[in-house]
Amino acid sequence: MLKRKEFILGAAVGLTFAAAATAGGVISWPGAHAAPAAAQAGRLVPSAGAAGLAFAPPQGAPLSFADIFQQVAPAVVQIDVKTRVQRPTAIQIPGFGAVPIPGAPRGGGSGEEGEDDNSTTAQGAGSGFFISADGFIVTNNHVVADAIEINVRLSDGRELKARLIGRDPLTDLAVIKVEGSTFPFVSFEDKAEPRVGDWVIAVGNPFGLGGTATAGIVSAKARDIGGNENPYTDFIQIDAAINRGNSGGPTFDIYGRVIGVNTAIFSPTGGSVGIGFAIPAGIAKETTDRLMRGEKIERGYLGVTIGNLTNEYRESLGLPEGTKGAYITDVTPGAPGAQGGLQAGDVVVSLNGSPIEGSNELTRAVGSVEPGETLRLELLREGRRQTITLRAGTRPANLGAAEAEAGDPGTPEAPGVVAGEKVEGLTVAPITPALRSRYELAETVRGVVVTAVETRSEAGRLRFQPGMVIVQANGRNVTTAKELRDAVEVARTARRPGVLLLVRTPAGNAPIVLPFAKPE
């Protein structure tokens, strides 16, 4: 299971951050027997490689990576940070609950007069790399996000104070700067893309050990590692060992060109198991260039909750085989999508003329546009194609936190069964003021509310609960039991395996295919 770790706690189980600075430089490769390059300031310039093959190895490679490491290592740095964290005031003991820790400060870290400060200083370490001679350094956002002090240790042993220039949590990139003008630096290779199977070298600061090189290959490309933390990145997967402390460090090709920024690992133990992830150079260069210019990173926003159009959903909607798109499960009231006419149940198949094959493509396509830009969405609604034109909004900075909070409420307790009509194992009824109050349904919620569920039915197996609201059936809004029953009959007549329901749950809208019971 992939899981992002807190930077202070380090990498435990799951997706662990690997710290290593993002260096993007190309270097001079004299040949298989080249002598080590002398230390010098300025950009490290790569060779062109074999004719016609941007990633062809020089003759004799990879007999050794020593020449590459010696030439790029001066640009890679260790980053040490200090952060402020809260100390625990109690411990959990089974059977006793929270037991106060004797002598712990009472103030809880609020800092108000008369209260003790309950915070303490913690230290962390990561990696980074010089991207310019005047001291700009690329690293990961999670390395420096909460830092109150940042120090940089160079390969020659010098230690310099650094300041934060800018960061972008949604790509996990940040830029810091030290004072000076003659630093050796590298550059991103954003033109020639590496292939699966190409050699790579990761350089960084694992476990605080300092300049460490590991080698491997590109294992896969365009990896989606899940979650809301990096929705705009198709990661490069590499098997070069990266560990805690490698985060922010560069991944080089065999010419010393930076092709990625080490960011995370998949691990059941907290250490490297040969599955690491790097931010591609193209994304890293675009983002860090903007941060170096002092720009604020803003992204387009629709305000819709989306998922992939799975084969199960497609069959239930009666759409042709091969139909692809992003399925809208919810629309935020007042957001650009709602103002432009998007509805829950719509299937977006293209944006500004470019096909949309799934939710990731739509998220990244919308995020790549400037706020205020006009978007033309082609979509399927109730089986018919429509085109909607709207203007993109600005993605809220705390959108991920807001979505998490929206999913916090638990399933409401089921009150006594009320009257309704049975449809496929569900007892449903129109939403009356009494039912709206009983199930605490917002005034904006429309549909039929589930009041009872047959335990041994397909609906019971899918864990439908009283209080859930069926908003749509087969892509059509339903407000009565008859409309739901009619939608079920249409699907049965068309010999579909089930009916696609859009169901309002305490965590938001969710598409659910309710299979038809097989005749006994």
Coordinates of C-alpha atoms in Angstrom, one line a residue:
M1 CA 0.0 0.0 0.0
L2 CA 1.3 3.4 -0.9
K3 CA 1.3 5.9 1.9
R4 CA 2.9 9.3 2.3
K5 CA 4.9 9.8 5.5
E6 CA 5.3 12.9 7.7
F7 CA 8.8 14.3 7.1
I8 CA 9.7 14.6 10.7
L9 CA 8.8 11.0 11.5
G10 CA 10.7 9.7 8.5
A11 CA 9.7 6.9 6.2
A12 CA 7.9 4.1 7.9
V13 CA 5.6 1.7 6.1
G14 CA 4.1 2.4 2.7
L15 CA 5.0 5.4 0.5
T16 CA 8.1 6.9 2.1
F17 CA 9.7 10.1 1.0
A18 CA 13.1 9.8 -0.4
A19 CA 15.2 12.9 -0.1
A20 CA 17.6 13.9 -2.8
A21 CA 18.0 17.2 -4.6
T22 CA 16.6 17.7 -8.0
A23 CA 19.5 18.3 -10.2
G24 CA 18.9 18.8 -13.9
G25 CA 22.2 19.2 -15.5
V26 CA 23.8 17.7 -18.5
I27 CA 27.5 16.9 -18.3
S28 CA 30.5 16.3 -20.5
W29 CA 31.1 12.6 -21.1
P30 CA 34.5 12.3 -22.7
G31 CA 34.3 8.6 -23.1
A32 CA 34.5 5.3 -21.3
H33 CA 38.1 6.1 -20.1
A34 CA 37.6 9.8 -19.4
A35 CA 39.7 11.3 -16.6
P36 CA 37.8 12.9 -13.6
A37 CA 36.8 16.5 -14.3
A38 CA 38.4 19.1 -12.1
A39 CA 36.0 21.0 -9.8
Q40 CA 34.8 24.2 -11.4
A41 CA 32.0 26.7 -11.2
G42 CA 29.3 27.0 -13.8
R43 CA 27.0 24.7 -15.8
L44 CA 28.0 21.1 -16.4
V45 CA 27.5 20.5 -20.1
P46 CA 26.6 17.0 -21.4
S47 CA 27.8 15.3 -24.6
A48 CA 25.4 14.7 -27.4
G49 CA 25.4 10.9 -27.2
A50 CA 25.4 8.6 -30.1
A51 CA 24.0 9.9 -33.4
G52 CA 20.3 9.6 -33.6
L53 CA 19.9 8.0 -30.1
A54 CA 19.4 10.5 -27.4
F55 CA 19.8 7.9 -24.7
A56 CA 22.3 5.6 -26.3
P57 CA 25.2 4.7 -23.9
P58 CA 28.7 5.8 -24.8
Q59 CA 31.0 3.0 -26.0
G60 CA 31.8 0.8 -23.0
A61 CA 29.1 2.0 -20.7
P62 CA 28.0 1.1 -18.1
L63 CA 31.4 -0.4 -17.1
S64 CA 31.4 2.3 -14.4
F65 CA 29.4 5.3 -13.3
A66 CA 32.4 6.9 -11.6
D67 CA 33.0 9.6 -14.2
I68 CA 29.3 10.7 -14.1
F69 CA 29.2 10.9 -10.3
Q70 CA 32.4 12.9 -10.1
Q71 CA 31.1 15.4 -12.5
V72 CA 27.6 15.9 -11.1
A73 CA 28.3 15.4 -7.4
P74 CA 29.4 19.0 -6.7
A75 CA 25.9 20.2 -7.7
V76 CA 24.2 18.0 -5.2
V77 CA 23.7 19.2 -1.6
Q78 CA 22.5 18.0 1.8
I79 CA 19.7 20.0 3.3
D80 CA 19.2 20.1 7.1
V81 CA 16.1 21.7 8.5
K82 CA 14.7 22.6 11.9
T83 CA 10.9 22.5 12.5
R84 CA 8.6 23.2 15.4
V85 CA 6.4 20.3 16.6
Q86 CA 4.1 19.8 19.5
R87 CA 5.1 17.5 22.4
P88 CA 2.5 14.9 23.6
T89 CA 0.7 15.9 26.9
A90 CA -0.8 12.4 27.4
I91 CA -0.4 8.8 26.5
Q92 CA -3.1 6.3 25.5
I93 CA -3.4 3.3 27.8
P94 CA -5.9 0.6 27.0
G95 CA -8.8 0.6 29.5
F96 CA -7.7 4.0 30.9
G97 CA -7.9 6.3 27.8
A98 CA -5.6 9.3 27.7
V99 CA -3.4 9.5 30.8
P100 CA -1.6 12.9 31.3
I101 CA 2.2 12.8 31.3
P102 CA 3.5 14.1 34.6
G103 CA 5.3 17.4 34.2
A104 CA 4.0 18.1 30.7
P105 CA 3.2 21.7 29.9
R106 CA -0.4 22.7 30.2
G107 CA -0.7 25.3 27.5
G108 CA -1.0 23.0 24.5
G109 CA 1.4 25.2 22.5
S110 CA -1.0 28.1 22.1
G111 CA 1.7 30.6 23.1
E112 CA -0.8 32.7 25.0
E113 CA 0.3 34.6 28.1
G114 CA 0.2 32.5 31.2
E115 CA 0.4 29.2 29.4
D116 CA 3.5 27.1 28.8
D117 CA 4.8 26.5 25.3
N118 CA 4.3 22.8 24.5
S119 CA 6.3 22.9 21.3
T120 CA 9.8 21.6 20.8
T121 CA 12.4 21.7 17.9
A122 CA 12.8 18.7 15.6
Q123 CA 15.4 18.1 12.9
G124 CA 15.2 16.6 9.5
A125 CA 17.3 16.1 6.5
G126 CA 16.9 15.8 2.7
S127 CA 18.7 16.5 -0.5
G128 CA 18.7 19.1 -3.2
F129 CA 20.8 20.4 -6.1
F130 CA 22.0 23.6 -7.6
I131 CA 20.0 24.7 -10.6
S132 CA 21.9 28.0 -11.2
A133 CA 25.3 29.4 -10.5
D134 CA 23.8 32.1 -8.2
G135 CA 22.6 29.7 -5.6
F136 CA 19.1 28.5 -6.5
I137 CA 18.5 24.9 -5.2
V138 CA 15.7 22.5 -6.1
T139 CA 14.3 20.1 -3.5
N140 CA 11.0 18.6 -2.4
N141 CA 8.3 20.6 -0.7
H142 CA 7.9 18.0 2.1
V143 CA 11.6 18.6 3.0
V144 CA 11.2 22.3 3.7
A145 CA 7.5 22.9 4.1
D146 CA 7.5 23.4 7.9
A147 CA 11.1 24.5 8.3
I148 CA 11.9 27.4 10.7
E149 CA 15.6 27.1 9.7
I150 CA 17.3 25.7 6.6
N151 CA 21.0 24.9 6.2
V152 CA 22.7 23.5 3.2
R153 CA 25.9 21.4 3.2
L154 CA 27.9 21.4 0.0
S155 CA 30.0 18.5 -1.3
D156 CA 33.2 20.4 -0.4
G157 CA 32.1 20.6 3.3
R158 CA 30.9 24.2 3.4
E159 CA 27.7 24.9 5.3
L160 CA 25.5 27.8 4.2
K161 CA 22.2 29.3 5.4
A162 CA 19.4 29.1 3.0
R163 CA 16.0 30.8 2.6
L164 CA 12.8 29.6 1.0
I165 CA 12.0 31.1 -2.3
G166 CA 8.8 29.2 -3.1
R167 CA 7.1 25.8 -3.0
D168 CA 4.3 23.9 -4.7
P169 CA 2.7 21.2 -2.5
L170 CA 0.7 19.7 -5.4
T171 CA 3.9 18.7 -7.2
D172 CA 6.0 18.4 -4.1
L173 CA 8.6 20.8 -5.4
A174 CA 10.3 23.7 -3.7
V175 CA 13.1 26.2 -4.4
I176 CA 15.5 27.5 -1.8
K177 CA 18.5 29.9 -2.2
V178 CA 21.9 30.4 -0.7
E179 CA 24.1 33.5 -1.2
G180 CA 26.9 33.2 -3.8
S181 CA 27.6 33.4 -7.5
T182 CA 30.0 30.6 -8.5
F183 CA 28.2 27.4 -7.6
P184 CA 28.5 24.4 -10.0
F185 CA 25.0 23.5 -11.2
V186 CA 23.1 21.2 -13.4
S187 CA 20.1 21.6 -15.7
F188 CA 16.9 19.7 -16.3
E189 CA 16.7 17.5 -19.5
D190 CA 13.1 18.2 -20.5
K191 CA 13.4 17.5 -24.2
A192 CA 14.6 13.9 -24.6
E193 CA 12.6 11.6 -22.5
P194 CA 14.1 8.4 -20.9
R195 CA 12.7 5.0 -21.9
V196 CA 11.7 2.1 -19.8
G197 CA 15.0 0.1 -19.4
D198 CA 17.4 3.1 -19.6
W199 CA 20.1 3.4 -17.0
V200 CA 19.6 6.0 -14.2
I201 CA 21.7 7.2 -11.3
A202 CA 20.2 8.6 -8.1
V203 CA 22.4 10.9 -6.0
G204 CA 21.5 12.2 -2.5
N205 CA 21.8 12.0 1.3
P206 CA 20.2 8.7 2.5
F207 CA 20.0 8.5 6.3
G208 CA 22.2 11.6 6.6
L209 CA 25.2 9.8 5.1
G210 CA 26.0 12.5 2.5
G211 CA 26.8 12.2 -1.2
T212 CA 25.7 8.7 -2.1
A213 CA 25.2 7.3 -5.6
T214 CA 23.0 4.4 -6.5
A215 CA 22.3 3.0 -10.0
G216 CA 19.4 1.2 -11.7
I217 CA 17.0 1.5 -14.6
V218 CA 13.7 3.2 -15.4
S219 CA 11.2 0.6 -14.4
A220 CA 8.1 2.3 -15.6
K221 CA 6.7 5.7 -16.6
A222 CA 3.5 7.7 -16.1
R223 CA 2.9 6.1 -12.7
D224 CA -0.1 7.3 -10.7
I225 CA 0.7 6.6 -7.1
G226 CA -2.7 7.6 -5.8
G227 CA -4.0 10.1 -3.3
N228 CA -4.7 13.8 -3.5
E229 CA -1.2 14.9 -2.7
N230 CA 0.3 14.8 -6.2
P231 CA -2.7 14.9 -8.6
Y232 CA -0.7 16.6 -11.4
T233 CA 2.3 14.3 -11.7
D234 CA 2.9 11.1 -13.8
F235 CA 5.9 9.7 -11.9
I236 CA 8.9 7.9 -13.3
Q237 CA 9.5 4.6 -11.5
I238 CA 13.1 3.6 -10.9
D239 CA 14.8 0.7 -9.1
A240 CA 17.9 2.6 -8.1
A241 CA 17.9 2.5 -4.3
I242 CA 16.5 5.7 -2.7
N243 CA 15.8 5.9 1.0
R244 CA 14.8 8.4 3.7
G245 CA 17.0 11.5 3.1
N246 CA 17.1 11.1 -0.7
S247 CA 14.0 13.3 -1.0
G248 CA 14.6 16.2 -3.3
G249 CA 17.7 14.7 -4.9
P250 CA 18.3 14.3 -8.6
T251 CA 17.9 11.3 -10.9
F252 CA 20.5 11.4 -13.7
D253 CA 20.7 9.5 -17.0
I254 CA 24.1 8.1 -18.0
Y255 CA 25.1 11.4 -19.5
G256 CA 24.6 13.2 -16.2
R257 CA 21.4 14.9 -17.3
V258 CA 18.7 15.4 -14.7
I259 CA 15.6 13.5 -15.7
G260 CA 13.8 13.5 -12.4
V261 CA 13.5 14.6 -8.8
N262 CA 13.5 11.7 -6.2
T263 CA 10.3 12.0 -4.2
A264 CA 8.9 8.8 -2.7
I265 CA 9.3 5.1 -2.4
F266 CA 7.0 2.1 -2.0
S267 CA 8.1 0.0 0.9
P268 CA 6.6 -2.4 3.5
T269 CA 9.7 -1.7 5.8
G270 CA 10.6 1.9 5.4
G271 CA 13.7 1.1 3.4
S272 CA 14.3 0.7 -0.3
V273 CA 12.9 -2.4 -2.0
G274 CA 13.7 -1.2 -5.5
I275 CA 10.5 0.8 -6.1
G276 CA 11.1 4.5 -6.1
F277 CA 9.4 7.4 -7.8
A278 CA 10.8 10.6 -9.3
I279 CA 9.1 13.7 -10.6
P280 CA 9.8 14.0 -14.4
A281 CA 12.1 16.7 -15.5
G282 CA 9.5 18.4 -17.7
I283 CA 7.1 19.0 -14.8
A284 CA 10.0 19.9 -12.4
K285 CA 11.5 22.5 -14.7
E286 CA 8.3 24.3 -15.5
T287 CA 7.3 24.5 -11.8
T288 CA 10.7 25.5 -10.4
D289 CA 11.3 28.1 -13.2
R290 CA 8.1 29.8 -12.1
L291 CA 9.0 29.6 -8.4
M292 CA 12.5 31.1 -9.2
R293 CA 10.7 34.0 -10.8
G294 CA 8.7 34.6 -7.7
E295 CA 5.4 33.5 -9.3
K296 CA 2.6 31.9 -7.3
I297 CA 1.5 28.5 -8.7
E298 CA -2.2 28.7 -9.6
R299 CA -4.1 26.0 -11.4
G300 CA -7.4 25.8 -13.2
Y301 CA -10.4 24.5 -11.3
L302 CA -13.9 23.2 -12.1
G303 CA -15.2 22.1 -8.7
V304 CA -16.3 18.6 -9.6
T305 CA -15.7 15.2 -8.1
I306 CA -14.7 12.7 -10.7
G307 CA -13.9 9.0 -11.3
N308 CA -13.1 6.8 -14.2
L309 CA -15.8 5.5 -16.5
T310 CA -15.3 1.8 -15.8
N311 CA -16.6 -1.0 -18.0
E312 CA -19.1 -1.8 -15.3
Y313 CA -20.4 1.8 -15.4
R314 CA -20.4 1.9 -19.2
E315 CA -22.4 -1.3 -19.6
S316 CA -24.9 -0.1 -17.0
L317 CA -25.4 3.2 -18.8
G318 CA -25.7 1.4 -22.2
L319 CA -22.8 3.2 -23.7
P320 CA -20.9 1.7 -26.7
E321 CA -17.9 -0.5 -26.0
G322 CA -14.7 1.5 -26.0
T323 CA -16.3 4.7 -24.7
K324 CA -13.9 6.4 -22.3
G325 CA -14.1 9.5 -20.2
A326 CA -14.2 11.0 -16.7
Y327 CA -17.5 10.3 -14.7
I328 CA -18.7 13.3 -12.7
T329 CA -20.1 12.1 -9.3
D330 CA -20.6 15.5 -7.7
V331 CA -20.6 19.2 -8.5
T332 CA -19.6 21.8 -5.9
P333 CA -22.4 24.4 -5.6
G334 CA -21.3 27.8 -6.8
A335 CA -18.1 26.5 -8.4
P336 CA -17.2 27.1 -12.1
G337 CA -18.5 23.7 -13.1
A338 CA -21.9 24.3 -11.5
Q339 CA -22.1 27.8 -12.9
G340 CA -21.2 26.4 -16.4
G341 CA -24.0 23.8 -16.3
L342 CA -22.1 20.6 -15.4
Q343 CA -24.1 18.0 -13.6
A344 CA -23.5 14.8 -11.6
G345 CA -23.7 11.9 -13.9
D346 CA -22.1 13.7 -16.9
V347 CA -19.3 11.8 -18.6
V348 CA -16.6 14.2 -19.9
V349 CA -15.0 12.7 -23.1
S350 CA -12.9 15.7 -24.3
L351 CA -11.5 19.0 -23.2
N352 CA -10.7 21.7 -25.8
G353 CA -10.7 19.0 -28.5
S354 CA -8.3 16.7 -26.7
P355 CA -9.7 13.2 -25.7
I356 CA -10.2 12.5 -22.0
E357 CA -9.7 8.9 -21.2
G358 CA -10.1 9.0 -17.4
S359 CA -10.2 11.1 -14.3
N360 CA -6.4 11.7 -14.2
E361 CA -6.4 13.2 -17.7
L362 CA -9.2 15.6 -16.8
T363 CA -7.6 16.6 -13.5
R364 CA -4.3 17.4 -15.2
A365 CA -5.8 19.0 -18.3
V366 CA -7.9 21.4 -16.1
G367 CA -4.9 22.1 -13.8
S368 CA -2.7 23.0 -16.7
V369 CA -4.9 25.9 -17.8
E370 CA -4.7 29.5 -16.4
P371 CA -7.6 30.6 -14.1
G372 CA -10.1 32.5 -16.2
E373 CA -9.3 30.5 -19.4
T374 CA -12.2 29.3 -21.5
L375 CA -12.8 25.6 -21.5
R376 CA -14.9 23.6 -24.0
L377 CA -16.0 20.3 -22.6
E378 CA -17.7 17.6 -24.7
L379 CA -19.7 15.3 -22.6
L380 CA -22.3 12.5 -22.6
R381 CA -25.5 13.2 -20.7
E382 CA -28.3 10.6 -20.6
G383 CA -26.6 9.0 -23.6
R384 CA -26.5 12.1 -25.8
R385 CA -23.5 14.3 -26.7
Q386 CA -23.4 17.9 -25.5
T387 CA -20.9 20.6 -25.5
I388 CA -20.5 23.0 -22.6
T389 CA -18.3 26.1 -22.5
L390 CA -17.2 27.7 -19.2
R391 CA -14.4 29.6 -17.6
A392 CA -11.9 27.9 -15.3
G393 CA -11.7 29.1 -11.7
T394 CA -8.7 29.0 -9.4
R395 CA -8.0 25.8 -7.4
P396 CA -8.3 26.6 -3.7
A397 CA -5.1 26.1 -1.8
N398 CA -6.8 24.0 0.9
L399 CA -8.9 21.9 -1.4
G400 CA -7.4 18.6 -0.2
A401 CA -8.2 19.4 3.4
A402 CA -11.7 20.4 2.6
E403 CA -12.3 17.2 0.7
A404 CA -11.0 15.2 3.7
E405 CA -13.3 17.0 6.1
A406 CA -16.2 16.4 3.8
G407 CA -15.6 12.6 4.2
D408 CA -15.4 12.7 8.0
P409 CA -19.1 12.2 9.0
G410 CA -20.0 8.7 9.8
T411 CA -23.0 6.8 8.5
P412 CA -26.1 8.1 10.3
E413 CA -27.9 5.7 12.6
A414 CA -30.9 4.1 11.1
P415 CA -34.1 5.2 12.7
G416 CA -37.2 3.1 12.6
V417 CA -38.3 1.9 9.2
V418 CA -40.7 4.3 7.5
A419 CA -43.1 3.7 4.7
G420 CA -41.8 3.4 1.1
E421 CA -41.8 1.3 -2.0
K422 CA -39.5 -1.7 -2.6
V423 CA -37.2 -1.6 -5.6
E424 CA -34.4 -4.3 -6.0
G425 CA -34.1 -4.9 -2.2
L426 CA -34.3 -1.2 -1.3
T427 CA -37.2 0.5 0.3
V428 CA -37.2 4.1 -1.0
A429 CA -39.3 7.2 -0.6
P430 CA -39.4 10.7 -1.8
I431 CA -37.6 13.2 0.4
T432 CA -40.2 14.8 2.6
P433 CA -39.4 17.5 5.2
A434 CA -39.7 14.9 7.9
L435 CA -37.3 12.5 6.2
R436 CA -34.9 15.4 5.4
S437 CA -34.8 16.2 9.1
R438 CA -34.6 12.6 10.3
Y439 CA -31.6 11.8 8.1
E440 CA -30.0 15.3 8.3
L441 CA -30.1 15.8 4.5
A442 CA -29.1 19.2 3.2
E443 CA -31.7 21.3 1.4
T444 CA -29.8 20.9 -1.9
V445 CA -30.0 17.1 -1.9
R446 CA -32.5 15.7 -4.3
G447 CA -33.5 12.1 -5.1
V448 CA -35.2 9.3 -3.2
V449 CA -34.0 8.3 0.3
V450 CA -33.4 4.7 1.3
T451 CA -35.4 3.9 4.4
A452 CA -34.8 0.1 4.6
V453 CA -32.5 -2.5 3.1
E454 CA -33.1 -6.3 2.7
T455 CA -30.1 -7.8 4.3
R456 CA -29.8 -10.8 1.8
S457 CA -30.4 -8.7 -1.3
E458 CA -27.7 -7.4 -3.7
A459 CA -28.3 -4.0 -2.1
G460 CA -27.6 -5.5 1.3
R461 CA -24.5 -7.1 0.0
L462 CA -23.3 -3.7 -1.2
R463 CA -24.0 -2.3 2.2
F464 CA -26.6 0.2 1.4
Q465 CA -27.8 2.0 4.5
P466 CA -31.0 3.9 5.5
G467 CA -30.4 7.6 4.9
M468 CA -28.5 7.2 1.7
V469 CA -30.1 9.1 -1.2
I470 CA -30.3 7.7 -4.8
V471 CA -29.8 10.8 -6.9
Q472 CA -29.7 9.2 -10.3
A473 CA -30.4 6.0 -12.1
N474 CA -28.8 5.3 -15.5
G475 CA -27.7 8.9 -15.7
R476 CA -31.2 10.3 -15.1
N477 CA -32.3 12.2 -12.1
V478 CA -34.9 10.4 -9.9
T479 CA -37.2 11.9 -7.3
T480 CA -39.8 9.2 -7.0
A481 CA -39.9 5.4 -6.5
K482 CA -41.7 5.1 -9.8
E483 CA -38.8 6.9 -11.7
L484 CA -36.3 4.5 -10.0
R485 CA -38.4 1.5 -10.9
D486 CA -38.8 2.6 -14.5
A487 CA -35.0 3.1 -14.8
V488 CA -34.5 -0.5 -13.5
E489 CA -37.0 -1.9 -16.1
V490 CA -35.2 0.0 -18.9
A491 CA -31.9 -1.6 -17.9
R492 CA -33.5 -5.0 -17.6
T493 CA -35.1 -4.8 -21.0
A494 CA -31.8 -3.8 -22.5
R495 CA -30.3 -6.9 -20.9
R496 CA -27.8 -4.9 -18.9
P497 CA -26.1 -6.6 -15.9
G498 CA -27.4 -4.0 -13.5
V499 CA -28.4 -0.4 -13.0
L500 CA -25.9 2.4 -12.4
L501 CA -27.0 4.5 -9.4
L502 CA -25.5 7.7 -8.2
V503 CA -25.8 7.6 -4.4
R504 CA -25.4 10.4 -1.9
T505 CA -23.5 9.1 1.1
P506 CA -22.1 10.8 4.2
A507 CA -18.8 11.1 2.3
G508 CA -20.3 12.5 -0.8
N509 CA -21.7 11.1 -4.1
A510 CA -20.6 7.6 -5.1
P511 CA -21.5 5.7 -8.3
I512 CA -22.7 2.2 -7.5
V513 CA -23.7 -0.5 -10.0
L514 CA -26.6 -2.5 -8.4
P515 CA -26.6 -5.9 -10.1
F516 CA -29.9 -7.5 -10.9
A517 CA -30.8 -10.5 -8.8
K518 CA -30.5 -13.7 -10.8
P519 CA -33.7 -15.7 -11.2
E520 CA -33.8 -18.8 -9.0

